[in-house]
mmCIF file of C-alpha atoms in Angstrom:
data_model
loop_
_atom_site.group_PDB
_atom_site.id
_atom_site.type_symbol
_atom_site.label_atom_id
_atom_site.label_comp_id
_atom_site.label_asym_id
_atom_site.label_seq_id
_atom_site.Cartn_x
_atom_site.Cartn_y
_atom_site.Cartn_z
ATOM 1 C CA MET T 149 4.320 86.746 -0.651
ATOM 2 C CA GLU T 150 7.925 85.529 -0.473
ATOM 3 C CA ASN T 151 6.927 82.196 -2.026
ATOM 4 C CA ASN T 152 5.214 84.013 -4.922
ATOM 5 C CA LEU T 153 8.321 86.114 -5.520
ATOM 6 C CA ASN T 154 10.573 83.059 -5.436
ATOM 7 C CA GLU T 155 8.300 81.261 -7.866
ATOM 8 C CA GLU T 156 8.290 84.275 -10.196
ATOM 9 C CA LEU T 157 12.094 84.477 -10.087
ATOM 10 C CA ALA T 158 12.403 80.754 -10.792
ATOM 11 C CA ASN T 159 10.060 81.076 -13.797
ATOM 12 C CA ARG T 160 11.991 84.075 -15.084
ATOM 13 C CA SER T 161 15.266 82.214 -14.720
ATOM 14 C CA ILE T 162 13.950 79.331 -16.822
ATOM 15 C CA GLU T 163 12.664 81.797 -19.414
ATOM 16 C CA LEU T 164 16.025 83.597 -19.571
ATOM 17 C CA LYS T 165 17.889 80.306 -19.997
ATOM 18 C CA GLN T 166 15.593 79.401 -22.890
ATOM 19 C CA LEU T 167 16.138 82.805 -24.517
ATOM 20 C CA ALA T 168 19.910 82.531 -24.118
ATOM 21 C CA ILE T 169 20.111 79.334 -26.203
ATOM 22 C CA MET T 170 17.866 80.605 -29.013
ATOM 23 C CA THR T 171 19.181 82.049 -32.226
ATOM 24 C CA PRO T 172 19.000 85.856 -32.286
ATOM 25 C CA ASP T 173 16.058 85.964 -34.699
ATOM 26 C CA ASP T 174 14.034 83.426 -32.658
ATOM 27 C CA ARG T 175 14.885 85.327 -29.450
ATOM 28 C CA ILE T 176 13.763 88.641 -30.931
ATOM 29 C CA ALA T 177 10.555 87.142 -32.246
ATOM 30 C CA ARG T 178 9.786 85.402 -28.932
ATOM 31 C CA ILE T 179 10.239 88.580 -26.886
ATOM 32 C CA VAL T 180 8.250 90.743 -29.314
ATOM 33 C CA TRP T 181 5.490 88.085 -29.571
ATOM 34 C CA ALA T 182 5.131 88.123 -25.783
ATOM 35 C CA ARG T 183 4.794 91.899 -25.890
ATOM 36 C CA ILE T 184 2.172 91.712 -28.638
ATOM 37 C CA GLN T 185 0.184 89.183 -26.601
ATOM 38 C CA ASN T 186 0.355 91.530 -23.596
ATOM 39 C CA ASP T 187 -0.961 94.362 -25.752
ATOM 40 C CA LEU T 188 -3.819 92.196 -26.996
ATOM 41 C CA GLU T 189 -4.709 91.091 -23.464
ATOM 42 C CA HIS T 190 -5.153 94.743 -22.494
ATOM 43 C CA LYS T 191 -7.749 95.101 -25.250
ATOM 44 C CA ASP T 192 -9.384 91.841 -24.099
ATOM 45 C CA SER T 193 -11.288 91.427 -27.335
ATOM 46 C CA PHE T 194 -11.265 88.243 -29.401
ATOM 47 C CA ILE T 195 -12.392 90.088 -32.536
ATOM 48 C CA TYR T 196 -9.848 92.876 -32.042
ATOM 49 C CA GLY T 197 -7.071 90.289 -31.803
ATOM 50 C CA ILE T 198 -8.000 88.646 -35.084
ATOM 51 C CA GLN T 199 -8.394 91.990 -36.832
ATOM 52 C CA TYR T 200 -5.113 93.238 -35.347
ATOM 53 C CA CYS T 201 -3.219 90.243 -36.703
ATOM 54 C CA ILE T 202 -4.774 90.366 -40.184
ATOM 55 C CA SER T 203 -4.193 94.120 -40.445
ATOM 56 C CA ASN T 204 -0.558 93.845 -39.356
ATOM 57 C CA ILE T 205 0.082 90.988 -41.780
ATOM 58 C CA TYR T 206 -1.487 93.036 -44.565
ATOM 59 C CA PHE T 207 0.533 96.168 -43.872
ATOM 60 C CA PHE T 208 3.760 94.232 -43.236
ATOM 61 C CA ILE T 209 3.515 92.565 -46.633
ATOM 62 C CA LYS T 210 2.408 95.794 -48.294
ATOM 63 C CA THR T 211 5.134 98.012 -46.837
ATOM 64 C CA GLN T 212 8.088 95.734 -46.062
ATOM 65 C CA ILE T 213 8.034 93.126 -48.831
ATOM 66 C CA GLN T 214 8.834 93.825 -52.464
ATOM 67 C CA ASP T 215 5.717 94.241 -54.602
ATOM 68 C CA ASN T 216 5.192 91.328 -56.993
ATOM 69 C CA ASP T 217 2.481 88.882 -58.042
ATOM 70 C CA GLN T 218 2.968 86.790 -54.899
ATOM 71 C CA THR T 219 2.641 89.721 -52.525
ATOM 72 C CA ARG T 220 -0.386 91.096 -54.375
ATOM 73 C CA SER T 221 -2.009 87.661 -54.146
ATOM 74 C CA ALA T 222 -1.317 87.543 -50.393
ATOM 75 C CA LEU T 223 -2.811 91.029 -49.953
ATOM 76 C CA ASN T 224 -5.905 89.852 -51.827
ATOM 77 C CA SER T 225 -6.093 86.848 -49.502
ATOM 78 C CA CYS T 226 -6.004 89.199 -46.498
ATOM 79 C CA CYS T 227 -8.937 91.137 -47.953
ATOM 80 C CA HIS T 228 -10.820 87.943 -48.753
ATOM 81 C CA LEU T 229 -10.174 86.643 -45.219
ATOM 82 C CA VAL T 230 -11.597 89.827 -43.681
ATOM 83 C CA GLU T 231 -14.675 89.642 -45.906
ATOM 84 C CA SER T 232 -15.246 85.926 -45.249
ATOM 85 C CA LEU T 233 -15.226 86.727 -41.507
ATOM 86 C CA GLY T 234 -18.046 89.208 -42.179
ATOM 87 C CA TRP T 235 -16.105 92.434 -41.681
ATOM 88 C CA LYS T 236 -15.421 95.400 -43.920
ATOM 89 C CA THR T 237 -11.855 95.711 -45.190
ATOM 90 C CA LYS T 238 -12.020 99.469 -44.783
ATOM 91 C CA THR T 239 -12.713 99.071 -41.076
ATOM 92 C CA VAL T 240 -10.090 96.364 -40.401
ATOM 93 C CA PHE T 241 -7.376 98.118 -42.387
ATOM 94 C CA ALA T 242 -8.185 101.553 -40.920
ATOM 95 C CA GLU T 243 -5.532 101.077 -38.209
ATOM 96 C CA ASP T 244 -1.979 100.256 -39.230
ATOM 97 C CA SER T 245 0.136 99.162 -36.245
ATOM 98 C CA SER T 246 2.695 97.330 -38.389
ATOM 99 C CA LYS T 247 5.457 99.919 -37.905
ATOM 100 C CA VAL T 248 5.156 99.613 -34.136
ATOM 101 C CA VAL T 249 5.037 95.805 -34.205
ATOM 102 C CA PHE T 250 7.545 94.999 -36.918
ATOM 103 C CA ILE T 251 9.995 97.857 -36.449
ATOM 104 C CA ASP T 252 9.702 99.721 -33.138
ATOM 105 C CA TYR T 253 9.204 96.655 -30.917
ATOM 106 C CA ILE T 254 12.040 94.838 -32.699
ATOM 107 C CA LYS T 255 14.360 97.843 -32.331
ATOM 108 C CA GLU T 256 13.667 97.905 -28.593
ATOM 109 C CA VAL T 257 14.581 94.222 -28.262
ATOM 110 C CA VAL T 258 17.642 94.476 -30.491
ATOM 111 C CA ALA T 259 18.960 97.284 -28.302
ATOM 112 C CA LEU T 260 19.236 94.742 -25.480
ATOM 113 C CA TYR T 261 21.600 92.442 -27.372
ATOM 114 C CA THR T 262 24.947 92.764 -29.170
ATOM 115 C CA ASP T 263 24.725 89.560 -31.263
ATOM 116 C CA THR T 264 22.013 90.711 -33.678
ATOM 117 C CA LYS T 265 22.376 91.734 -37.288
ATOM 118 C CA GLN T 266 19.955 93.165 -39.834
ATOM 119 C CA ASN T 267 19.082 89.714 -41.232
ATOM 120 C CA HIS T 268 18.084 88.615 -37.695
ATOM 121 C CA CYS T 269 15.582 91.474 -37.563
ATOM 122 C CA GLU T 270 14.163 90.537 -40.977
ATOM 123 C CA ASP T 271 13.858 86.899 -39.978
ATOM 124 C CA ALA T 272 12.182 87.900 -36.705
ATOM 125 C CA GLN T 273 9.671 89.985 -38.676
ATOM 126 C CA CYS T 274 8.764 86.941 -40.780
ATOM 127 C CA ILE T 275 8.451 84.746 -37.673
ATOM 128 C CA LEU T 276 6.129 87.295 -36.062
ATOM 129 C CA ALA T 277 3.958 87.482 -39.164
ATOM 130 C CA MET T 278 3.752 83.660 -39.216
ATOM 131 C CA ASN T 279 2.815 83.669 -35.521
ATOM 132 C CA MET T 280 0.000 86.083 -36.336
ATOM 133 C CA ILE T 281 -1.491 83.955 -39.108
ATOM 134 C CA HIS T 282 -1.274 80.860 -36.912
ATOM 135 C CA MET T 283 -3.074 82.723 -34.134
ATOM 136 C CA VAL T 284 -5.818 83.757 -36.584
ATOM 137 C CA MET T 285 -6.221 80.146 -37.721
ATOM 138 C CA GLN T 286 -6.361 78.869 -34.142
ATOM 139 C CA ASP T 287 -8.948 81.489 -33.232
ATOM 140 C CA ILE T 288 -11.124 80.598 -36.210
ATOM 141 C CA GLU T 289 -10.898 76.906 -35.308
ATOM 142 C CA TYR T 290 -11.839 77.755 -31.719
ATOM 143 C CA VAL T 291 -14.963 79.628 -32.865
ATOM 144 C CA ILE T 292 -15.921 76.728 -35.140
ATOM 145 C CA GLN T 293 -15.704 74.359 -32.158
ATOM 146 C CA LYS T 294 -17.699 76.644 -29.881
ATOM 147 C CA ARG T 295 -20.322 77.640 -32.445
ATOM 148 C CA PRO T 296 -20.995 74.735 -34.806
ATOM 149 C CA ALA T 297 -23.790 76.732 -36.471
ATOM 150 C CA GLN T 298 -21.117 79.118 -37.830
ATOM 151 C CA GLU T 299 -18.999 76.285 -39.210
ATOM 152 C CA LYS T 300 -20.021 76.536 -42.855
ATOM 153 C CA ARG T 301 -19.281 80.256 -43.047
ATOM 154 C CA LEU T 302 -16.092 80.010 -41.012
ATOM 155 C CA LEU T 303 -14.634 77.069 -42.951
ATOM 156 C CA SER T 304 -14.274 79.427 -45.919
ATOM 157 C CA ALA T 305 -12.357 81.847 -43.681
ATOM 158 C CA LEU T 306 -10.180 79.017 -42.353
ATOM 159 C CA THR T 307 -9.384 77.869 -45.892
ATOM 160 C CA THR T 308 -8.479 81.429 -46.855
ATOM 161 C CA ALA T 309 -6.273 81.764 -43.783
ATOM 162 C CA ALA T 310 -4.494 78.505 -44.682
ATOM 163 C CA THR T 311 -3.982 79.769 -48.211
ATOM 164 C CA LEU T 312 -2.582 83.014 -46.838
ATOM 165 C CA ARG T 313 -0.258 81.080 -44.523
ATOM 166 C CA ASN T 314 1.108 79.113 -47.492
ATOM 167 C CA GLN T 315 1.510 82.310 -49.511
ATOM 168 C CA MET T 316 3.431 83.878 -46.620
ATOM 169 C CA LEU T 317 5.677 80.841 -46.311
ATOM 170 C CA ASN T 318 6.473 81.166 -50.012
ATOM 171 C CA ILE T 319 7.026 84.940 -49.850
ATOM 172 C CA PHE T 320 9.305 84.636 -46.810
ATOM 173 C CA GLY T 321 11.377 81.934 -48.478
ATOM 174 C CA TYR T 322 10.305 78.951 -46.415
ATOM 175 C CA GLN T 323 9.636 75.586 -47.997
ATOM 176 C CA ILE T 324 6.281 73.808 -47.850
ATOM 177 C CA THR T 325 6.132 70.046 -48.080
ATOM 178 C CA GLU T 326 3.078 67.976 -48.945
ATOM 179 C CA THR T 327 2.858 66.229 -45.566
ATOM 180 C CA ASN T 328 4.380 68.906 -43.354
ATOM 181 C CA THR T 329 3.543 72.587 -43.498
ATOM 182 C CA ASP T 330 6.096 73.635 -40.882
ATOM 183 C CA SER T 331 8.416 76.318 -42.126
ATOM 184 C CA GLN T 332 11.973 75.433 -42.874
ATOM 185 C CA PRO T 333 14.478 78.087 -43.992
#
Protein backbone atom coordinates (compact mmCIF):
# COMPACT_ATOMS: atom_id res chain seq x y z
CA MET A 1 0.00 0.00 0.00
CA GLU A 2 2.84 2.39 0.85
CA ASN A 3 4.45 1.74 -2.55
CA ASN A 4 1.16 2.57 -4.30
CA LEU A 5 0.87 5.82 -2.35
CA ASN A 6 4.46 6.77 -3.13
CA GLU A 7 3.91 6.03 -6.81
CA GLU A 8 0.72 8.12 -6.83
CA LEU A 9 2.52 11.04 -5.15
CA ALA A 10 5.39 10.81 -7.62
CA ASN A 11 2.95 10.85 -10.55
CA ARG A 12 1.08 13.82 -9.07
CA SER A 13 4.35 15.69 -8.57
CA ILE A 14 5.25 15.23 -12.24
CA GLU A 15 1.77 16.36 -13.26
CA LEU A 16 1.97 19.46 -11.04
CA LYS A 17 5.39 20.37 -12.47
CA GLN A 18 3.96 20.10 -16.00
CA LEU A 19 0.99 22.28 -15.06
CA ALA A 20 3.26 24.89 -13.46
CA ILE A 21 5.19 25.52 -16.69
CA MET A 22 2.08 25.77 -18.90
CA THR A 23 0.52 29.02 -19.95
CA PRO A 24 -2.62 29.82 -17.92
CA ASP A 25 -5.02 29.01 -20.77
CA ASP A 26 -3.33 25.65 -21.48
CA ARG A 27 -3.32 24.85 -17.75
CA ILE A 28 -7.02 25.66 -17.39
CA ALA A 29 -7.90 23.59 -20.45
CA ARG A 30 -5.78 20.63 -19.30
CA ILE A 31 -7.38 20.52 -15.85
CA VAL A 32 -10.92 20.93 -17.18
CA TRP A 33 -10.30 18.34 -19.92
CA ALA A 34 -9.21 15.82 -17.28
CA ARG A 35 -12.42 16.53 -15.38
CA ILE A 36 -14.53 16.09 -18.51
CA GLN A 37 -12.85 12.76 -19.21
CA ASN A 38 -13.58 11.65 -15.64
CA ASP A 39 -17.25 12.60 -16.12
CA LEU A 40 -17.38 10.61 -19.37
CA GLU A 41 -15.76 7.58 -17.74
CA HIS A 42 -18.56 7.53 -15.17
CA LYS A 43 -21.09 7.24 -17.99
CA ASP A 44 -18.93 4.53 -19.61
CA SER A 45 -20.67 4.89 -22.96
CA PHE A 46 -18.84 5.38 -26.23
CA ILE A 47 -21.94 6.79 -27.93
CA TYR A 48 -22.70 9.11 -25.01
CA GLY A 49 -19.16 10.50 -25.21
CA ILE A 50 -19.43 11.35 -28.90
CA GLN A 51 -22.88 12.86 -28.46
CA TYR A 52 -21.71 14.80 -25.39
CA CYS A 53 -18.84 16.36 -27.32
CA ILE A 54 -20.90 17.25 -30.40
CA SER A 55 -23.67 18.74 -28.26
CA ASN A 56 -21.25 20.83 -26.21
CA ILE A 57 -19.48 22.09 -29.33
CA TYR A 58 -22.85 23.00 -30.84
CA PHE A 59 -24.07 24.90 -27.78
CA PHE A 60 -20.69 26.55 -27.15
CA ILE A 61 -20.65 27.97 -30.67
CA LYS A 62 -24.33 28.88 -30.50
CA THR A 63 -24.22 30.63 -27.13
CA GLN A 64 -20.66 31.90 -26.70
CA ILE A 65 -19.54 32.89 -30.20
CA GLN A 66 -20.94 35.82 -32.15
CA ASP A 67 -23.56 34.78 -34.69
CA ASN A 68 -22.35 35.11 -38.27
CA ASP A 69 -22.12 33.05 -41.47
CA GLN A 70 -19.14 31.07 -40.15
CA THR A 71 -20.83 30.10 -36.91
CA ARG A 72 -24.08 29.20 -38.65
CA SER A 73 -22.10 27.00 -41.04
CA ALA A 74 -20.38 25.28 -38.10
CA LEU A 75 -23.74 24.70 -36.41
CA ASN A 76 -25.03 23.15 -39.64
CA SER A 77 -21.94 20.91 -39.70
CA CYS A 78 -22.73 19.77 -36.15
CA CYS A 79 -26.25 18.82 -37.27
CA HIS A 80 -24.94 17.08 -40.38
CA LEU A 81 -22.39 15.18 -38.27
CA VAL A 82 -25.11 13.94 -35.91
CA GLU A 83 -27.27 12.84 -38.84
CA SER A 84 -24.39 11.12 -40.66
CA LEU A 85 -23.75 9.11 -37.48
CA GLY A 86 -27.37 7.94 -37.68
CA TRP A 87 -28.78 9.91 -34.74
CA LYS A 88 -31.55 12.46 -34.46
CA THR A 89 -30.42 16.02 -33.81
CA LYS A 90 -33.36 16.56 -31.48
CA THR A 91 -32.12 13.73 -29.26
CA VAL A 92 -28.42 14.70 -29.27
CA PHE A 93 -29.11 18.39 -28.67
CA ALA A 94 -31.75 17.71 -25.99
CA GLU A 95 -29.11 18.04 -23.26
CA ASP A 96 -27.00 21.18 -23.07
CA SER A 97 -24.05 20.80 -20.69
CA SER A 98 -22.04 23.59 -22.28
CA LYS A 99 -22.53 26.05 -19.40
CA VAL A 100 -21.16 23.51 -16.94
CA VAL A 101 -18.23 22.56 -19.17
CA PHE A 102 -17.24 25.91 -20.63
CA ILE A 103 -18.12 28.20 -17.73
CA ASP A 104 -18.60 26.45 -14.38
CA TYR A 105 -15.67 24.03 -14.67
CA ILE A 106 -13.41 26.82 -15.90
CA LYS A 107 -14.49 29.12 -13.03
CA GLU A 108 -13.62 26.38 -10.54
CA VAL A 109 -10.12 26.01 -12.00
CA VAL A 110 -9.53 29.75 -12.31
CA ALA A 111 -10.36 30.15 -8.61
CA LEU A 112 -7.23 28.09 -7.86
CA TYR A 113 -4.85 30.49 -9.63
CA THR A 114 -4.03 34.19 -9.46
CA ASP A 115 -2.32 34.49 -12.87
CA THR A 116 -5.41 34.12 -15.04
CA LYS A 117 -7.27 36.78 -16.96
CA GLN A 118 -10.50 36.75 -18.97
CA ASN A 119 -8.69 36.09 -22.26
CA HIS A 120 -7.12 32.96 -20.70
CA CYS A 121 -10.59 31.64 -19.96
CA GLU A 122 -11.73 32.35 -23.52
CA ASP A 123 -8.65 30.66 -24.96
CA ALA A 124 -9.18 27.67 -22.66
CA GLN A 125 -12.77 27.39 -23.90
CA CYS A 126 -11.54 27.21 -27.50
CA ILE A 127 -8.90 24.62 -26.58
CA LEU A 128 -11.56 22.49 -24.87
CA ALA A 129 -13.86 22.68 -27.89
CA MET A 130 -10.94 21.66 -30.13
CA ASN A 131 -10.16 18.74 -27.80
CA MET A 132 -13.77 17.63 -28.14
CA ILE A 133 -13.79 17.62 -31.93
CA HIS A 134 -10.48 15.76 -31.99
CA MET A 135 -11.91 13.17 -29.61
CA VAL A 136 -14.96 12.74 -31.87
CA MET A 137 -12.69 12.26 -34.90
CA GLN A 138 -10.54 9.71 -33.06
CA ASP A 139 -13.62 7.82 -31.92
CA ILE A 140 -15.02 7.68 -35.45
CA GLU A 141 -11.66 6.46 -36.77
CA TYR A 142 -11.60 3.81 -34.03
CA VAL A 143 -15.05 2.52 -35.03
CA ILE A 144 -14.01 2.44 -38.70
CA GLN A 145 -11.00 0.29 -37.77
CA LYS A 146 -13.05 -2.05 -35.58
CA ARG A 147 -16.03 -2.33 -37.93
CA PRO A 148 -14.89 -2.14 -41.55
CA ALA A 149 -18.44 -2.83 -42.74
CA GLN A 150 -19.43 0.59 -41.34
CA GLU A 151 -16.58 2.38 -43.11
CA LYS A 152 -18.55 3.80 -46.04
CA ARG A 153 -21.19 5.38 -43.79
CA LEU A 154 -18.68 6.57 -41.21
CA LEU A 155 -16.29 8.13 -43.73
CA SER A 156 -18.98 10.73 -44.42
CA ALA A 157 -19.16 11.46 -40.69
CA LEU A 158 -15.37 11.67 -40.46
CA THR A 159 -15.25 14.10 -43.38
CA THR A 160 -17.94 16.22 -41.74
CA ALA A 161 -16.05 16.18 -38.44
CA ALA A 162 -12.88 17.30 -40.23
CA THR A 163 -14.82 20.10 -41.90
CA LEU A 164 -16.23 21.13 -38.54
CA ARG A 165 -12.73 21.09 -37.03
CA ASN A 166 -11.49 23.44 -39.77
CA GLN A 167 -14.50 25.71 -39.30
CA MET A 168 -13.80 25.84 -35.57
CA LEU A 169 -10.14 26.67 -36.16
CA ASN A 170 -11.26 29.54 -38.37
CA ILE A 171 -13.93 30.77 -35.93
CA PHE A 172 -11.49 30.66 -32.99
CA GLY A 173 -8.87 32.59 -34.93
CA TYR A 174 -6.34 29.84 -35.50
CA GLN A 175 -4.54 29.46 -38.81
CA ILE A 176 -4.78 26.37 -40.99
CA THR A 177 -1.95 25.50 -43.34
CA GLU A 178 -2.14 23.17 -46.32
CA THR A 179 0.28 20.60 -44.91
CA ASN A 180 -0.33 21.08 -41.20
CA THR A 181 -3.73 21.40 -39.55
CA ASP A 182 -2.37 22.06 -36.07
CA SER A 183 -3.75 25.22 -34.57
CA GLN A 184 -1.50 28.19 -34.23
CA PRO A 185 -2.72 31.41 -32.59
